[in-house]
XYZ file of C-alpha atoms in Angstrom:
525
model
C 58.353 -1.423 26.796
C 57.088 -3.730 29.642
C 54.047 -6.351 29.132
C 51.977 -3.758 31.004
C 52.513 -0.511 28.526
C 51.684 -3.340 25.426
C 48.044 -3.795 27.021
C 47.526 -0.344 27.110
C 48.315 0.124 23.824
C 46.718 -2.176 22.544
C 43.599 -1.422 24.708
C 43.264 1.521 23.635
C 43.740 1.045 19.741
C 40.525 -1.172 20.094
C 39.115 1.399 21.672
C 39.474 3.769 18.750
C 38.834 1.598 16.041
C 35.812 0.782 17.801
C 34.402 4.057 18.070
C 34.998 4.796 14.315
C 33.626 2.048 12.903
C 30.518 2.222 15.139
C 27.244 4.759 15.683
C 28.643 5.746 18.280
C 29.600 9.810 19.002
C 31.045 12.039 21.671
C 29.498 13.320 24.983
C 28.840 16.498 22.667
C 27.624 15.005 19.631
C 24.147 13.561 18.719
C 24.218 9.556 18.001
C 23.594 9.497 14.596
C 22.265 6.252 13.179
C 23.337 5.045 9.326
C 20.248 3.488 8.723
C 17.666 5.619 7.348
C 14.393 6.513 8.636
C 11.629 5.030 6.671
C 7.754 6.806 5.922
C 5.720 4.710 3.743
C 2.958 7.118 3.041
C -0.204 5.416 1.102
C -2.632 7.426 -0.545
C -6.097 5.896 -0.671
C -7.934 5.280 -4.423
C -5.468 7.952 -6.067
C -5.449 7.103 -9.910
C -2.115 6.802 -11.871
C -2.875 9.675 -13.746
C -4.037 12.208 -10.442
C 0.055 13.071 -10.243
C 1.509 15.340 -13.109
C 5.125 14.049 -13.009
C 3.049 10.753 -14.096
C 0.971 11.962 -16.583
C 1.889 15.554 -18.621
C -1.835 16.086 -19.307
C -2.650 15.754 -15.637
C -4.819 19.170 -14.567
C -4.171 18.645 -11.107
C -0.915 20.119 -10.412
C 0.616 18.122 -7.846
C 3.533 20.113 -6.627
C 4.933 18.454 -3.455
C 4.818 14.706 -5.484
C 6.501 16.600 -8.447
C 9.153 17.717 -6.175
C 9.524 14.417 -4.441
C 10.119 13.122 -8.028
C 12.634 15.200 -9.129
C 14.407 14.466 -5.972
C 13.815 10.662 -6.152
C 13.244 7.658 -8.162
C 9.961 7.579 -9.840
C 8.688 3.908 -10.831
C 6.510 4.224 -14.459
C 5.379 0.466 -14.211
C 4.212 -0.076 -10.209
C 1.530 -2.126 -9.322
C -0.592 -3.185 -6.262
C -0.997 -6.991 -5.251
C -4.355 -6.192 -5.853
C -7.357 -3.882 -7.436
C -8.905 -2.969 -3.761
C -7.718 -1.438 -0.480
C -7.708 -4.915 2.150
C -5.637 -6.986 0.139
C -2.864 -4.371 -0.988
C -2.407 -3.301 2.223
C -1.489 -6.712 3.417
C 0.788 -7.071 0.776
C 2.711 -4.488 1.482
C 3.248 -5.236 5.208
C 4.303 -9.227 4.797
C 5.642 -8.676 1.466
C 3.185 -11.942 0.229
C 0.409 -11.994 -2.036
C -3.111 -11.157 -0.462
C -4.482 -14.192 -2.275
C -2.439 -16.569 -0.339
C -4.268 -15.214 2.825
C -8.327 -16.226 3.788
C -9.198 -13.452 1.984
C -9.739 -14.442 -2.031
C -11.679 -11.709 -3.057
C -13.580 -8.080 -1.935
C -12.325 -6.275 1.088
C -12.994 -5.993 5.161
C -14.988 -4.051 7.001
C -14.687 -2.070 10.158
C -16.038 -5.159 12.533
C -13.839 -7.426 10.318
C -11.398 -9.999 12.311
C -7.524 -9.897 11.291
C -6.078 -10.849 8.355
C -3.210 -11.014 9.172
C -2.125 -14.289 11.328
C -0.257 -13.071 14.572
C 2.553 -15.492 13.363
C 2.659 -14.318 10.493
C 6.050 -11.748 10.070
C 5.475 -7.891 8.662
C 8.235 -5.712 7.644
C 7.469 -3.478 11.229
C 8.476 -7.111 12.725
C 11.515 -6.938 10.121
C 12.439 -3.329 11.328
C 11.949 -3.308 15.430
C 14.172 -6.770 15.103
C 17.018 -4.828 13.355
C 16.760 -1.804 15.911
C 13.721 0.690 14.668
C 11.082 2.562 16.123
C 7.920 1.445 14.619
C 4.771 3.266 14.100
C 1.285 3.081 12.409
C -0.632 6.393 11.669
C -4.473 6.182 9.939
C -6.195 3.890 8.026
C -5.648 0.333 8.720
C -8.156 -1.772 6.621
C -6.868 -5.542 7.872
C -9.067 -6.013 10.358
C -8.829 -6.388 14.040
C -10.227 -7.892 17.064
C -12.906 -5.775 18.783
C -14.663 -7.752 21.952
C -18.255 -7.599 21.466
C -21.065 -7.759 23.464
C -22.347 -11.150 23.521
C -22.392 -13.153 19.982
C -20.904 -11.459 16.865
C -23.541 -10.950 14.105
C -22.777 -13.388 11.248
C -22.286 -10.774 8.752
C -19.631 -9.453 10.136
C -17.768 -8.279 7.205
C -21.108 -6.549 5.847
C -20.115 -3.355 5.347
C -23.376 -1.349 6.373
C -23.803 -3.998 9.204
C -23.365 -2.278 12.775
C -21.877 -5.021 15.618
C -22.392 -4.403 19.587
C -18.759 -3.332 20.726
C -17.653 -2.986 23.899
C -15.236 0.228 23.782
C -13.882 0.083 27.068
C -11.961 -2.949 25.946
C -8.609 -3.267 24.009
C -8.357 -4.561 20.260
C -6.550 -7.653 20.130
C -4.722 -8.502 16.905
C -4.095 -5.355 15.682
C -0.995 -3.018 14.973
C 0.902 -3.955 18.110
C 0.535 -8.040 17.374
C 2.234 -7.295 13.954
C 5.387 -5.283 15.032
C 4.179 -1.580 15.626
C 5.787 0.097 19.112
C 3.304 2.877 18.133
C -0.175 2.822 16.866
C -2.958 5.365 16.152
C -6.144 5.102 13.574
C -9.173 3.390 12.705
C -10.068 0.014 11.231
C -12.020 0.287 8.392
C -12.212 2.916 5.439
C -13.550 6.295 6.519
C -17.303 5.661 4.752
C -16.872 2.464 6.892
C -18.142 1.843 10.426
C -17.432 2.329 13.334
C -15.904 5.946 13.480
C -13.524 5.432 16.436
C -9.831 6.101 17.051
C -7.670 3.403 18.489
C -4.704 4.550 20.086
C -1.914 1.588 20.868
C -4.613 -0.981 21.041
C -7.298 1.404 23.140
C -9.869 2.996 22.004
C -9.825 6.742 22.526
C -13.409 7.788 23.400
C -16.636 5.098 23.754
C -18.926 6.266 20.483
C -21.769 8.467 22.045
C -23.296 9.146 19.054
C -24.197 7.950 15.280
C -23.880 9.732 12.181
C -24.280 9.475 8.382
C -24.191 11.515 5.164
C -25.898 11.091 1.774
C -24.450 14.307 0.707
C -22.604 14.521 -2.679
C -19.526 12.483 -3.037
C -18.905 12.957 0.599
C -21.280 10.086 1.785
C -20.502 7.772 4.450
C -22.382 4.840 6.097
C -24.324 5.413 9.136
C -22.345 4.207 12.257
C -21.201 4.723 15.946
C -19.024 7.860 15.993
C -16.934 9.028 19.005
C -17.017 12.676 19.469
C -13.187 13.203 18.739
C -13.669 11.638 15.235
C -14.565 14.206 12.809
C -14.890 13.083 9.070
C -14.210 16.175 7.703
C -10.797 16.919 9.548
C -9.559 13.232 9.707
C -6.776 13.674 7.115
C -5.523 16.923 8.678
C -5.345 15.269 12.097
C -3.537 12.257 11.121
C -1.257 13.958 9.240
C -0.476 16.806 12.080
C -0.084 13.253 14.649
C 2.226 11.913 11.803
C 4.067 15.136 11.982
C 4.558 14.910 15.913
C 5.762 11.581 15.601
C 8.333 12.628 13.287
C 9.294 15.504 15.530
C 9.299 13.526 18.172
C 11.400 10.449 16.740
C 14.089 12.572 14.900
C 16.915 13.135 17.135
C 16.354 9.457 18.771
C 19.602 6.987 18.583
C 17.176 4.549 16.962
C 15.876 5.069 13.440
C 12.331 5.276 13.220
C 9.815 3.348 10.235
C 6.498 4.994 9.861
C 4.216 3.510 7.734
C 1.356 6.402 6.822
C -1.657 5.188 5.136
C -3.783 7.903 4.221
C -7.925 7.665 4.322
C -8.099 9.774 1.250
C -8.697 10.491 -1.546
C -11.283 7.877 -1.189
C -14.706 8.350 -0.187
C -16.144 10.352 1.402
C -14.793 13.208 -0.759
C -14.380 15.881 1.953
C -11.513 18.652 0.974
C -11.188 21.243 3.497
C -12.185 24.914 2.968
C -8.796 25.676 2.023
C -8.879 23.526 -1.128
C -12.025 23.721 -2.327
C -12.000 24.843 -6.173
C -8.359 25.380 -5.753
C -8.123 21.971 -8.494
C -10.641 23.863 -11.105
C -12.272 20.366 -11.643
C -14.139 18.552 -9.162
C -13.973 18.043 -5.431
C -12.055 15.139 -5.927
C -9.424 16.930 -7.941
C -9.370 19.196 -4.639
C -9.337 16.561 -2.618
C -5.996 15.531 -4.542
C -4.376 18.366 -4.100
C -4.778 18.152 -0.203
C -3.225 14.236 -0.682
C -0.329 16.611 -2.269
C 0.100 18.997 0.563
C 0.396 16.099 2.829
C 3.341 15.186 1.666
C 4.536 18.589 1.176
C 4.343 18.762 4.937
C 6.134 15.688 5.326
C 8.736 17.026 3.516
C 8.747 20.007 4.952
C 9.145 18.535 8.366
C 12.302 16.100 7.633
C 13.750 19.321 6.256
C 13.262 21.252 8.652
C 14.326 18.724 11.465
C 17.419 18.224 9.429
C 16.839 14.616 8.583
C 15.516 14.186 5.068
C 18.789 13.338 3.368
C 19.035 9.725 5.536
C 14.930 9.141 5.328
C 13.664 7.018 2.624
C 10.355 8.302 1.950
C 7.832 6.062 -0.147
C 4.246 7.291 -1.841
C 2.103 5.323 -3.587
C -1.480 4.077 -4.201
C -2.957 1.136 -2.702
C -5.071 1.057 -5.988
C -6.315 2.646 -8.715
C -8.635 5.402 -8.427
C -12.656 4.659 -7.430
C -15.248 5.936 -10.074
C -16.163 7.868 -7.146
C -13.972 10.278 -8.124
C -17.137 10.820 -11.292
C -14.772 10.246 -14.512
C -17.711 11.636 -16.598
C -17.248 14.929 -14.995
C -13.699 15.119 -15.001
C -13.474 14.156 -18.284
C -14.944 17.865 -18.822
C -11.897 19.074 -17.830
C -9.818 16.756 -19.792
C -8.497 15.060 -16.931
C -8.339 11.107 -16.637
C -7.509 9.718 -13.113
C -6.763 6.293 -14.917
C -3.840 8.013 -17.515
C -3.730 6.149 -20.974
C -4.653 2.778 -19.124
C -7.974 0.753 -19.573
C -10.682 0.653 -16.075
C -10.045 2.261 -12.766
C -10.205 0.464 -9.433
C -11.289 -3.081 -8.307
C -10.311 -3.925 -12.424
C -8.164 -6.579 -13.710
C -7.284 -4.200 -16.488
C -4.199 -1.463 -15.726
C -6.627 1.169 -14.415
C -6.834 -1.345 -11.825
C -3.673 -1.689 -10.071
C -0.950 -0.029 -12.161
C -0.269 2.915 -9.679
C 2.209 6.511 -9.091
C 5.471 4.873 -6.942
C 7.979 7.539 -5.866
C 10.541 6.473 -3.648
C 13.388 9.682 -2.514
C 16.207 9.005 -0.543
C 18.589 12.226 -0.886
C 21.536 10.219 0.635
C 21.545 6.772 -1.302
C 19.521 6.934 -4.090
C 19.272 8.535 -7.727
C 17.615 11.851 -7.914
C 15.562 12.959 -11.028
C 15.277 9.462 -12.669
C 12.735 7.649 -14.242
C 12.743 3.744 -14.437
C 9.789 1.343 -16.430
C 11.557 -2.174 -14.406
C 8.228 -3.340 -13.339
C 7.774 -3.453 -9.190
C 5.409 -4.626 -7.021
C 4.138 -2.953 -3.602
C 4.974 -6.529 -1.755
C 8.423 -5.621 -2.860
C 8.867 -2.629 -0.052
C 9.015 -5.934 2.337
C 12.553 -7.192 1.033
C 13.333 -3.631 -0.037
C 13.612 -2.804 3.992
C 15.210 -5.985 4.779
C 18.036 -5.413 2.286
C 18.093 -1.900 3.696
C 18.155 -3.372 7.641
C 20.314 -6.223 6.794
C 17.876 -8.819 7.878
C 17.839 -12.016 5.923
C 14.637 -13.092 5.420
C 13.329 -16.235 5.990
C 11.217 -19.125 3.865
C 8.477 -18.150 5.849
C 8.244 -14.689 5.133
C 7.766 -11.828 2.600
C 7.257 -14.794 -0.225
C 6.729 -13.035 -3.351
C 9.218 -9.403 -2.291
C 11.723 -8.556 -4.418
C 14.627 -6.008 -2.998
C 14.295 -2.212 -5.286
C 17.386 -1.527 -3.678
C 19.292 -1.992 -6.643
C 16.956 0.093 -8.676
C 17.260 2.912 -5.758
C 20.807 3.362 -6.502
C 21.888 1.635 -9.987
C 20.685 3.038 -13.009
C 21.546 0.671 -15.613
C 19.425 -2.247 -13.131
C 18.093 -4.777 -15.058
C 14.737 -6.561 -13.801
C 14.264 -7.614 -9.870
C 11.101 -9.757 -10.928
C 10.506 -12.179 -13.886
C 7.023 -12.087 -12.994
C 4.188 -10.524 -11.858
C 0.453 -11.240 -10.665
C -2.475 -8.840 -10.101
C -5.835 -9.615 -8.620
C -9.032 -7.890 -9.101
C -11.589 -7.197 -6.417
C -14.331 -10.720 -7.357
C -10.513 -12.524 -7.034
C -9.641 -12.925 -10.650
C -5.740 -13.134 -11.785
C -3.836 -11.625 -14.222
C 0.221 -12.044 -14.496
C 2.664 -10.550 -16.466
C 5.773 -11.416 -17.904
C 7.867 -8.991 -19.985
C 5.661 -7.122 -22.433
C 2.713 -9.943 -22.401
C -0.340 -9.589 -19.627
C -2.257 -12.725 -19.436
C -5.844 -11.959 -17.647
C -7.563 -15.355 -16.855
C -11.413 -13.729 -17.001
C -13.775 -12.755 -20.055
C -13.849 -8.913 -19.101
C -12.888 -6.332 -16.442
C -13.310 -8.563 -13.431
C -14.134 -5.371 -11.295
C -16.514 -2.139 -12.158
C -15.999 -1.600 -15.772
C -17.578 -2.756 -18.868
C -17.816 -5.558 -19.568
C -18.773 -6.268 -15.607
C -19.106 -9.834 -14.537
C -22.491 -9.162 -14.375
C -23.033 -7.922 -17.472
C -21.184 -10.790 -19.416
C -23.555 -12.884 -17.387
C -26.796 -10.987 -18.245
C -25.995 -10.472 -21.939
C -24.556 -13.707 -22.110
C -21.736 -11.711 -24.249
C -19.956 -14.199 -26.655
C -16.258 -13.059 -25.130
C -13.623 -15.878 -24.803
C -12.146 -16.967 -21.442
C -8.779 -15.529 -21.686
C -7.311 -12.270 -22.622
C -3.614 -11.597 -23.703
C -2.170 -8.253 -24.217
C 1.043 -6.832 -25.690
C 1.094 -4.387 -22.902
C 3.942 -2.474 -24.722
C 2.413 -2.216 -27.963
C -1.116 -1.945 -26.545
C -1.039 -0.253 -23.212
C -4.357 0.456 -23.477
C -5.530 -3.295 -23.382
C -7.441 -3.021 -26.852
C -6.491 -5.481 -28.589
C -7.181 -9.558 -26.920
C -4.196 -11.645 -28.592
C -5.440 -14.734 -27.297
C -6.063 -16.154 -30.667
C -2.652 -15.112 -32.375
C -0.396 -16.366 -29.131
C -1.480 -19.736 -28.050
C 1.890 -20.568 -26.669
C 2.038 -17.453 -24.963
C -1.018 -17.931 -22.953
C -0.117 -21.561 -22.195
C 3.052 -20.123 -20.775
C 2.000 -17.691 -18.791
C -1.014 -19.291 -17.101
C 1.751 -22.648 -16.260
C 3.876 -19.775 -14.592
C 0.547 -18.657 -12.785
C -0.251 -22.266 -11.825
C 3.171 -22.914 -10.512
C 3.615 -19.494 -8.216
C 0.435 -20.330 -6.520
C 0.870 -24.025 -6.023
C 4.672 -23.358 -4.350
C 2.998 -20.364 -2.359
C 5.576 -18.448 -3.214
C 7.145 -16.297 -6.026
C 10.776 -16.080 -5.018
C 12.977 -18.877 -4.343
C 13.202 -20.565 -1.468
C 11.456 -23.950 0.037
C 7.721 -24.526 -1.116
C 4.814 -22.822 1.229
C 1.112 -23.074 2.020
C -0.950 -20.867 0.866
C -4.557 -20.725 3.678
C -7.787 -21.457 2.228
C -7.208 -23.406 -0.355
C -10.340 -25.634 -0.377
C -13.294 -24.223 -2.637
C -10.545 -21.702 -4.152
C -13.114 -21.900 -6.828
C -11.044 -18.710 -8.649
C -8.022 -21.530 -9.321
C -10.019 -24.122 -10.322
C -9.688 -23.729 -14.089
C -5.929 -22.202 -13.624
C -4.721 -25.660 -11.635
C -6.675 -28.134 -13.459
């Protein structure tokens, strides 16, 4: 054999082995990627209790989650960063703690500015840099930059305040500054001003008329509203664009991540014809059920497009569910959106922020199991990084653990040692195996005892509350008194994950606004 024939050979054995080992197909076949295509779908205020594979007594029958959960993982101890919609939803997209952004309590409005710094990285940034298609679909709820017309009022993150936009003008700041190839929704919640689509960074239509309704539970506040935004058919629409995306995107040779926050079922509560009374509670219980068929036509989609084995599909709550919903009436039914747990949203207590997590992945992970490791929704940051092979930095995703293992190992043991929850005036609460330490007097949020209540009462309550959240999941019994040690513990713990500005390991971070942080004062000093 002559030196010539040995290149050949050679050549062409590098040739093969190349082709196996790579995406790569035939002139015949589709390119097929190995990573998996990623939906994060969010529901908006949906209580822990609202889904029946969560809780037996449920009288909503959520089919389409129940399915997902028999076909997936389904997390019994998920929380939110936080008890409100703004600061979960930055959580989960830079895998950090909302209270290490500007923002140390309440929420944004629809005029808001960003939250989110346009250095700061978000796991679309983490995706598109490891080869995905990214896309954002509905409600948004960080802020972005409208241009106004002349001087921006001060109250700009008033929520019935109305600012002088010019709509012929991009948004700067927005989806496309924090990694999203594709972007379509609205900024605010849909009971918030202004009612206007923004396609990648564009408004769709200039507003051309205002509207506003008082009626029922499906009030929202009067604002600008272009004439191709109509409340009542916003969840349909986003979810038939979120559809075409997916259609679109299937049969790419990129994978695609679409991240799918959904407007309901907060307020207003506006089921369609087609569910009304099909619950046999309230209108919110119908306006669950259409949260439900959402998904089911997610599902139905990957399934029929032949891709749902290699698409990890997420659902969850951004909080827990609004009293809105009218618990008083429900509770005629025998139905509690909050499960066994103690307040509902904007609470420190587990009503709060402990939340329905589903996660289904046909191809890699378990199917049909249950697991009480304790996650957090800053965790889907790592989680996709793990899944991307990107190796995160000590800038980014600062307190996002990997569920990876918990995905596809059974006997896991804990990702996270600890955990910390926020409530909407910016209290904390952290917990560390079965013992939740909340540093406030009562609920923090909308339940009794209200900070305003405690305040007009002048209730005798003391300043900390410890729970055996395993013997006492119900937060009745404040153990503050019996476990000293415990408290100390847990609140050094506290003081030490915000002081490093970070949760995970890595080299020690800033945290913005710490001046006048006067919710750490007592925690730090």
């Amino acid at each position: 054999m002559n030196k010539y024939s040995c290149h050949l050979i050679v050549l062409s054995l590098l040739i093969f082995s190349a082709c196996s080992s790579s995406n790569v197909k035939t002139k015949d076949e589709k390119v097929v990627s190995k990573k998996p295509n990623i939906i994060y779908i969010l529901a908006d205020d949906l209580g822990y209790g609202d889904v029946s594979s969560f809780n037996p007594e449920s009288k909503i029958p959520t089919v389409n989650l129940d399915k997902m959960a028999s076909n997936g993982v389904m997390f019994t101890d998920a929380h939110t960063s936080s008890a409100v919609c703004t600061p979960t939803r930055y959580g989960i997209l830079t895998g950090r703690y909302n209270w290490r952004s500007s923002l140390k309590s309440g929420v944004l409005g629809g005029y808001s500015k960003s939250l989110i710094t346009p250095d700061r990285t978000t796991v679309a940034d983490v995706l598109k840099n490891q080869g995905y298609k990214t896309a954002y679909i509905g409600k948004w709820h960080m802020g972005w930059d409208w241009t106004f017309n002349g001087e921006q009022k001060e109250t700009i993150n008033n929520l019935h305040t109305i600012q002088d936009v010019d709509y012929t003008k991009p948004i700067k700041n927005g989806p496309s500054t924090h990694g999203f190839d594709y972007s379509f929704g609205f900024c605010g919640s849909l009971d918030m001003p202004p009612y206007v689509y923004v396609e990648n960074d564009m408004p769709t239509m200039v507003p051309t008329k205002t509207t506003q309704n008082k009626d029922s539970k499906g009030v929202w506040r009067k604002g600008p509203t272009s004439d191709d935004f109509v409340h009542q058919t916003v969840l349909q629409d986003l979810t038939d664009r979120a559809i075409n995306y997916i259609g679109d995107n299937a049969s790419g040779d990129k994978p695609f991540f679409l991240y799918l926050p959904l407007p309901a079922p907060h307020t207003p509560i506006l089921p369609s014809d087609e569910f009304l009374g099909k619950s046999k509670t309230n209108e919110y219980g119908d306006f669950v059920l259409q949260v439900d068929d959402v998904v089911g036509q997610i599902r139905e989609k990957l399934k029929a497009l032949g891709i749902s084995e290699n698409t990890l599909l997420v659902f969850t709550s951004d909080n827990g569910c609004s009293p809105k919903a009218d618990f008083k009436e429900l509770e005629k039914f025998n139905h509690d959106p909050s499960y066994v747990f103690r307040g509902m949203k904007a609470d420190i207590y587990e009503g709060g922020h402990h939340v329905p997590f589903i996660i289904e992945w046909p191809n890699q992970a378990l199917k049909n199991v249950s697991t009480d490791r304790t996650i957090g929704t800053t965790d889907f940051f790592a989680t996709c990084a793990d899944i991307a092979g990107y190796k995160i930095k000590d800038t980014e995703g600062e307190d996002s653990y990997s569920m990876l293992p918990l995905l596809t190992n059974k006997e896991t043991k804990e990702i996270r040692e600890y955990i910390v929850y926020h409530s909407i005036d910016g209290s904390f609460a952290i917990k560390h195996g079965d013992f939740k330490l909340c540093l406030t007097q009562g609920s923090a949020g909308w339940s009794y005892p209200k900070p305003q209540e405690i305040k007009k009462k002048k209730l005798d309550l003391p300043e900390m509350q410890l729970f055996n959240i395993k013997e006492d999941v119900s937060e009745t019994k404040n153990l503050i008194v019996s476990y000293p040690k415990k408290a100390a513990e847990l609140k050094a713990a506290l003081k030490k994950i915000i002081l490093e500005g970070r949760s995970t390991e890595g080299v020690v971070q800033t945290n913005e606004g710490m001046d006048h942080w006067k919710q750490i004062e007592a925690i730090i000093n």
